[in-house]
Short mmCIF file of C-alpha atoms in Angstrom, two decimals:
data_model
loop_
_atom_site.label_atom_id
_atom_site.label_comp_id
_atom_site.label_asym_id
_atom_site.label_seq_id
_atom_site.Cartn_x
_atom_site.Cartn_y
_atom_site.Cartn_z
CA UNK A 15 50.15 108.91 126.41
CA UNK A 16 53.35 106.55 126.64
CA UNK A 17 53.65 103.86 124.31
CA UNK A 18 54.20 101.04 127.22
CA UNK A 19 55.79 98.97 124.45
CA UNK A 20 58.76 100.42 123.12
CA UNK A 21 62.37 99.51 124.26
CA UNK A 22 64.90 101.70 124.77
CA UNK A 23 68.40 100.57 123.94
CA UNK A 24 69.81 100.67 127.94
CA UNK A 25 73.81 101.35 126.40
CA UNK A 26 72.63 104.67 124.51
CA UNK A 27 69.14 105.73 125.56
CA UNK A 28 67.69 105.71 122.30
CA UNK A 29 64.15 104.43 121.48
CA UNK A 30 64.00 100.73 119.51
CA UNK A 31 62.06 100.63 116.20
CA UNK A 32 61.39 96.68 116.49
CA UNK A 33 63.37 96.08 113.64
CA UNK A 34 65.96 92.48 114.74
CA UNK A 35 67.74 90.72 112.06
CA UNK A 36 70.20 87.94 113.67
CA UNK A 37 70.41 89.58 117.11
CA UNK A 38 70.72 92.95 115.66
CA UNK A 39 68.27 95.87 116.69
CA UNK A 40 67.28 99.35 115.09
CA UNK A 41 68.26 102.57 116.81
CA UNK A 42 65.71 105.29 115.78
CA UNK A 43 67.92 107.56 116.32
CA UNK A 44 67.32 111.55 115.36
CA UNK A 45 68.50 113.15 112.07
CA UNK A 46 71.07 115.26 113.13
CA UNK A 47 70.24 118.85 113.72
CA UNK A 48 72.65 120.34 110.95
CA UNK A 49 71.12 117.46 108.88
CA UNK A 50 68.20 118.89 108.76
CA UNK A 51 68.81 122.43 108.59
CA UNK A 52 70.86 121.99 104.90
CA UNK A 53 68.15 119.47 103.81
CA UNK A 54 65.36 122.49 104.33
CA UNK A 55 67.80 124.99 102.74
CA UNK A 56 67.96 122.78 99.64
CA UNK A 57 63.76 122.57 99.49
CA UNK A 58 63.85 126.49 99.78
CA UNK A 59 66.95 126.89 97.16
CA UNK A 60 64.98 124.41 94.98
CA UNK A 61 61.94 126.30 95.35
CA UNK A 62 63.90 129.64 94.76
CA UNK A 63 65.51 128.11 91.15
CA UNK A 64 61.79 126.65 89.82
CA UNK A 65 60.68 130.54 90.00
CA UNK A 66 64.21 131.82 89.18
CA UNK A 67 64.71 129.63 85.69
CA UNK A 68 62.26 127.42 83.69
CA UNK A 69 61.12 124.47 84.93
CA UNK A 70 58.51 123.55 82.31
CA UNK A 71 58.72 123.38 78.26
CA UNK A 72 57.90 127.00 77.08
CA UNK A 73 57.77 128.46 80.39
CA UNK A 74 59.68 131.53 80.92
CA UNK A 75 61.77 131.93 84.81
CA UNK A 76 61.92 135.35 86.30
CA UNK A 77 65.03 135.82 85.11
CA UNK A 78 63.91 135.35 81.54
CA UNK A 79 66.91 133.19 80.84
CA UNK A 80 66.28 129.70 78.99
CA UNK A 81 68.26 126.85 77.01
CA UNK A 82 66.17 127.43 73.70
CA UNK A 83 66.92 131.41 74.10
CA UNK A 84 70.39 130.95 74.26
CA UNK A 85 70.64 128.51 71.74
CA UNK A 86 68.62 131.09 69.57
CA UNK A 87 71.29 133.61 70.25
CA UNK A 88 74.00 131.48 69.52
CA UNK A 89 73.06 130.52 66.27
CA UNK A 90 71.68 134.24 65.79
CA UNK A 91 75.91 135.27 66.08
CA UNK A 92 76.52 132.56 63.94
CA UNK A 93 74.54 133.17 60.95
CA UNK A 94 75.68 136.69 61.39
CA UNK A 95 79.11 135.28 61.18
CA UNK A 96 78.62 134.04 57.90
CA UNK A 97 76.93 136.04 56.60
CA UNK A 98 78.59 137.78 53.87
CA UNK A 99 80.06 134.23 52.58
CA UNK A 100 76.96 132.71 52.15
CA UNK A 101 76.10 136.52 50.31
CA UNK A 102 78.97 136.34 48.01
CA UNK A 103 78.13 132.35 47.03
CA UNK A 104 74.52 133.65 46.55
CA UNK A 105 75.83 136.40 44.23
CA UNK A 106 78.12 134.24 42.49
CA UNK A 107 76.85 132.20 39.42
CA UNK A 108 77.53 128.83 39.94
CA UNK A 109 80.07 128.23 36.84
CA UNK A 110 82.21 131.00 38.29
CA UNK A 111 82.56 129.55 41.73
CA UNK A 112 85.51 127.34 41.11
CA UNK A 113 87.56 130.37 40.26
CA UNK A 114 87.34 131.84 43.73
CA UNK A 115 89.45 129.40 44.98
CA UNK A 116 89.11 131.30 48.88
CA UNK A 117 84.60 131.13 47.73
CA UNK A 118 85.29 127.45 46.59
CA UNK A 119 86.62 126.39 49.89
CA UNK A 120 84.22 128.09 52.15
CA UNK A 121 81.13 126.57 50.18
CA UNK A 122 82.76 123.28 50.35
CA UNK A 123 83.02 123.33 54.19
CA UNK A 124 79.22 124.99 54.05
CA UNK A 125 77.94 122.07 51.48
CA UNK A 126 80.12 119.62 53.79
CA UNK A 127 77.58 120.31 56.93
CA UNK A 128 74.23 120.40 53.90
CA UNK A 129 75.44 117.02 52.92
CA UNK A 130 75.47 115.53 56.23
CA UNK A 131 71.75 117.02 56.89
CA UNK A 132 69.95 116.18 53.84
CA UNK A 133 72.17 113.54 51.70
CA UNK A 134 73.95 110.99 54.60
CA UNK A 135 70.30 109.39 54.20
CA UNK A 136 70.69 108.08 50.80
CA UNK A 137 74.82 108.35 49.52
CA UNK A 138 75.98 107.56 52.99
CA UNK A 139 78.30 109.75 55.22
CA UNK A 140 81.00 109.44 52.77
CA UNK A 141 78.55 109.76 50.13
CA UNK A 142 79.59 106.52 48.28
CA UNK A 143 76.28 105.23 47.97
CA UNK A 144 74.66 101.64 47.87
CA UNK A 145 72.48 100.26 45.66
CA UNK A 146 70.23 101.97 43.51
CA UNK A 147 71.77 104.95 45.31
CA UNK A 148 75.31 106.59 43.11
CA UNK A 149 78.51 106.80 44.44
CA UNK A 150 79.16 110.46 44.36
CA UNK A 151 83.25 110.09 44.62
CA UNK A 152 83.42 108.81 41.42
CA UNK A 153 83.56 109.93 38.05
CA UNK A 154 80.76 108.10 36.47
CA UNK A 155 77.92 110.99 35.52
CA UNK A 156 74.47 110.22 34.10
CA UNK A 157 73.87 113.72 34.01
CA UNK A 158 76.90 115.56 34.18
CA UNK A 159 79.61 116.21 36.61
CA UNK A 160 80.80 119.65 35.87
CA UNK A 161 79.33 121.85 39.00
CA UNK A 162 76.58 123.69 36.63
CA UNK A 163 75.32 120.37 35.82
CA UNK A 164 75.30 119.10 39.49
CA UNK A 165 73.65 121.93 40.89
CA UNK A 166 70.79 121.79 37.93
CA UNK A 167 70.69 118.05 39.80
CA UNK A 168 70.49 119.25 42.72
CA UNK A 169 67.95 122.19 42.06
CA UNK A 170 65.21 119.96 40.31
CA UNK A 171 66.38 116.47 41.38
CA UNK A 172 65.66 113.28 38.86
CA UNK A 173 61.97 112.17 38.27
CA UNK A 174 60.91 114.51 41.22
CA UNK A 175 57.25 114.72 40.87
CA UNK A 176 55.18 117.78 39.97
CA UNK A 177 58.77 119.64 39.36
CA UNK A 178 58.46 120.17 35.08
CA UNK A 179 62.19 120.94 35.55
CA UNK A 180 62.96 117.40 36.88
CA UNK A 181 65.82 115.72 35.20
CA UNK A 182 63.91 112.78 33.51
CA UNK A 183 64.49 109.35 31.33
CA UNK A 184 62.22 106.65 31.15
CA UNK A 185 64.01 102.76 30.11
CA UNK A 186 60.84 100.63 29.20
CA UNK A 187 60.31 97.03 30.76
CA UNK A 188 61.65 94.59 28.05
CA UNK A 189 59.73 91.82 29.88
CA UNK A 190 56.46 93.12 27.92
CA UNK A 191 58.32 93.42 24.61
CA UNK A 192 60.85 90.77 24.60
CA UNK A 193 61.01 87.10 25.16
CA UNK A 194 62.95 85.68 27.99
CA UNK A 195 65.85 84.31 25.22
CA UNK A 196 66.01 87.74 24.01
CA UNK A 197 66.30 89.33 27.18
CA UNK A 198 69.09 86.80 28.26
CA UNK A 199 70.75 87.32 25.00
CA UNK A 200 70.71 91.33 25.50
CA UNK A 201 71.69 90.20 29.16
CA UNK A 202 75.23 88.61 27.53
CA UNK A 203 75.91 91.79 25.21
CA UNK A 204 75.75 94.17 28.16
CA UNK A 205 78.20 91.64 30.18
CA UNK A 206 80.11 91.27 26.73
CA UNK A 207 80.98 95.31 26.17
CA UNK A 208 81.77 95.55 29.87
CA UNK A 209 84.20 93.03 29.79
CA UNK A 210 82.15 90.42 31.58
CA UNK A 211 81.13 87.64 29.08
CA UNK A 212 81.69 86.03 25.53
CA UNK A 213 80.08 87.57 22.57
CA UNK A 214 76.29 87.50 21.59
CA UNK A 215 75.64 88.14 18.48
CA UNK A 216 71.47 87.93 19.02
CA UNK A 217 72.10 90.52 21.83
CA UNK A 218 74.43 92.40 20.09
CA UNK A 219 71.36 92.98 17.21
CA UNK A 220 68.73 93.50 19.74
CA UNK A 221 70.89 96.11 21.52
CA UNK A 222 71.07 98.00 18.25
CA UNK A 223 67.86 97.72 17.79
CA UNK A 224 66.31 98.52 21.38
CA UNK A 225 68.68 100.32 23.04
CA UNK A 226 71.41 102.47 20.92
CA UNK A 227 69.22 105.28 20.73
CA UNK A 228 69.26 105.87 24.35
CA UNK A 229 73.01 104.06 25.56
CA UNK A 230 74.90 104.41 22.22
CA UNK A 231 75.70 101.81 19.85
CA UNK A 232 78.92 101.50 21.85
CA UNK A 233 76.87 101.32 25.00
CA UNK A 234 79.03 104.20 26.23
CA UNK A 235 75.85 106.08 27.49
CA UNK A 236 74.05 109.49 26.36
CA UNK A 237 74.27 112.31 29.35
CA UNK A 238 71.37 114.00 26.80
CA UNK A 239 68.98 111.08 27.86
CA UNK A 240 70.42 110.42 31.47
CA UNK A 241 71.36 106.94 29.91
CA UNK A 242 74.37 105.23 31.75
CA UNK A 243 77.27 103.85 30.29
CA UNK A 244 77.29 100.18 30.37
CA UNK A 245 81.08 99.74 29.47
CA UNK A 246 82.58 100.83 32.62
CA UNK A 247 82.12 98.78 35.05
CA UNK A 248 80.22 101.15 37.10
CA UNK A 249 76.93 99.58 38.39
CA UNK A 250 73.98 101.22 40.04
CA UNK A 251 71.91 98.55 40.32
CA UNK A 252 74.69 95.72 40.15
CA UNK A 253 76.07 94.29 36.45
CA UNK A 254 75.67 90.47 36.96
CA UNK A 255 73.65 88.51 35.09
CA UNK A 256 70.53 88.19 37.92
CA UNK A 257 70.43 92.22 38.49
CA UNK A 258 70.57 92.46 34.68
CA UNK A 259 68.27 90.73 33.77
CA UNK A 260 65.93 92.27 36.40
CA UNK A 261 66.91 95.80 34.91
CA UNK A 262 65.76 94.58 31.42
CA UNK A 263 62.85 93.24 31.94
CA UNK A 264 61.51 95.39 35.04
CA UNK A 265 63.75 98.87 34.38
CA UNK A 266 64.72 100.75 36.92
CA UNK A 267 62.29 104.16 38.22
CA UNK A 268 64.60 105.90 41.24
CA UNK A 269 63.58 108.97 42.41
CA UNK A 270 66.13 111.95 43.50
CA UNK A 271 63.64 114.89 45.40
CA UNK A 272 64.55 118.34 44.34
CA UNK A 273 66.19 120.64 46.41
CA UNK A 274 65.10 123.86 45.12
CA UNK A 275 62.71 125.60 47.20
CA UNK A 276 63.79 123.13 50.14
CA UNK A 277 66.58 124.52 50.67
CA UNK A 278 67.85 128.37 50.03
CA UNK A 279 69.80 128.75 46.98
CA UNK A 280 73.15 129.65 48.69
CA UNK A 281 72.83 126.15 50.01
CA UNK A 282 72.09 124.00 46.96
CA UNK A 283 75.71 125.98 45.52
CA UNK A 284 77.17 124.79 48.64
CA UNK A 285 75.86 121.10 48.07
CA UNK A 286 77.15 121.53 44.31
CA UNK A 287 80.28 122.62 45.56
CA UNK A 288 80.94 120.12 48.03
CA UNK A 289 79.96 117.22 45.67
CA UNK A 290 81.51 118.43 43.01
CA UNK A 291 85.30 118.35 45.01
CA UNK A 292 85.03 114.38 45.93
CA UNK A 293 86.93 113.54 43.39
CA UNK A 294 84.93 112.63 40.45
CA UNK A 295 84.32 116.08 39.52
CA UNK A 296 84.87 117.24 36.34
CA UNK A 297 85.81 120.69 34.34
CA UNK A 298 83.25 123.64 33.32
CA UNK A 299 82.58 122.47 29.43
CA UNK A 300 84.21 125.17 27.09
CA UNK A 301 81.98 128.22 26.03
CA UNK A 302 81.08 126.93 22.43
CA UNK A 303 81.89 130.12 20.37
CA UNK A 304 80.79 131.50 17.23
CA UNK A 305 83.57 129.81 15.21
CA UNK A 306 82.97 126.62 16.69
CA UNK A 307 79.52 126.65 15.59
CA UNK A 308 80.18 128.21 12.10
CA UNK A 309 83.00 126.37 11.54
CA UNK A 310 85.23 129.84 10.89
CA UNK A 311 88.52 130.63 12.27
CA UNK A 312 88.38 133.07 14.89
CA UNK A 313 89.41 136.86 14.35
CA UNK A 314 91.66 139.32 16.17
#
């Protein structure tokens, strides 16, 4: 049946669509043959590569190739790799680490990546904290910062709950034993033995009374009682008078998770390690020996 209305375009031949914009008219002309004959090549190569590989989460191609299997094999080699360095830091107790100075560096780089994982979230990327969160590149320690201590951090973390391990102190909240004067007056000691304010001598009594057993009479801080040391200048909460005050009469409750059992124990060495080398760091403590707890000199 012929379609009496359609124009054909009298200079070429070719049918009109009835598309006109500003004098203008549509050709329909034909796709060109070659056109066409790559276009169904691609459907059928397309076709071919949907059987071939895997289209579809967790469905295997017919060449049983896939991104997650070679990713698997990948980090199959790798663990391989490094293997027998993460065997000999496993194998190596934790205060002897530091004198395997080739051990030291590879669980370093190993704690390095851990750090970035499971830390970054809290310290920061550079792992100098915020607050309520410690700057780890200093050398300010609650608990110690010898690399036995920091890994018995890391293992059981602070106030972690259900972990009878947990490193643990408890400041009470002065605001239900104190007045508000007393608590400003302790308020102006702290400030006054790290070098912020003038002498108190009310708050210099009721720090004697209330809180030398845990900070020190000096206020220099007891690592036995994870008690800070409030002459240093070193604030995890912030050391003017607003954040002190809230400290006093609220106390602080934060809340480290522990790592052991999250993580293997290579790893929490690695952490240790990598912590420990930031800068605040410090030395294994001496072995105490017999003469230094009998008070004899030593023989031989």
């Amino acid at each position: 049946m012929t379609d009496h209305n359609k124009r054909v375009d009298e200079a070429t031949g070719t049918n009109l669509v009835g598309h006109e914009w500003d004098g203008i008219e549509e050709l329909d002309t034909p796709l060109p043959r070659w056109w066409v004959y790559i276009f169904a090549a691609t459907v059928v190569f397309a076709a071919g590569y949907v059987v071939a590989y895997p289209s579809f989460p967790d469905v295997a191609g017919g060449t049983g190739w896939s991104s997650r299997g070679q990713l698997d094999e990948a980090l199959q080699a790798q663990t391989a790799a490094r293997a027998p360095v993460v065997t000999a830091i496993a194998a190596t107790p934790i205060e002897q680490l530091t004198a395997n100075p080739g051990l030291m560096r590879s669980a370093i780089e190993g704690g390095r990546a851990a750090f970035k994982v499971n830390c970054v979230q809290c310290h920061g990327s550079g792992a100098a904290g915020s607050k309520g969160y410690p700057n780890l590149n200093d050398d300010d320690w609650l608990w110690g910062g010898d690399i036995a201590s920091i890994y018995t951090t890391l293992q059981h973390g602070i106030r972690s709950p259900g972990v009878d391990d947990s490193r643990f102190s408890q400041m009470p909240a002065f605001a239900d034993i104190l007045s508000k004067g007393q608590i400003s007056a302790l308020v102006s000691h702290v400030r006054t033995i790290s070098g912020q304010g003038k002498p108190s001598a009310a708050g210099a009594q009721l720090f004697a009374v209330n809180c030398a057993s845990c900070h020190g009479p000096d206020g220099k801080g007891m690592r036995e009682q994870g008690a800070p040391n409030l002459t240093d200048g070193i604030w995890l909460y912030g050391g003017d008078r607003a954040s002190l005050t809230q400290t006093i009469a609220k106390a602080r409750y934060g809340v480290m998770p522990h790592w052991a059992g999250r993580l293997d124990d290579a790893t929490v060495k690695m952490l240790a390690a990598y912590v420990h080398s930031l800068g605040g760091g410090e030395a294994n403590p001496a072995p105490v020996t017999a003469s230094a707890t009998t008070g004899e000199a030593p023989t031989g």
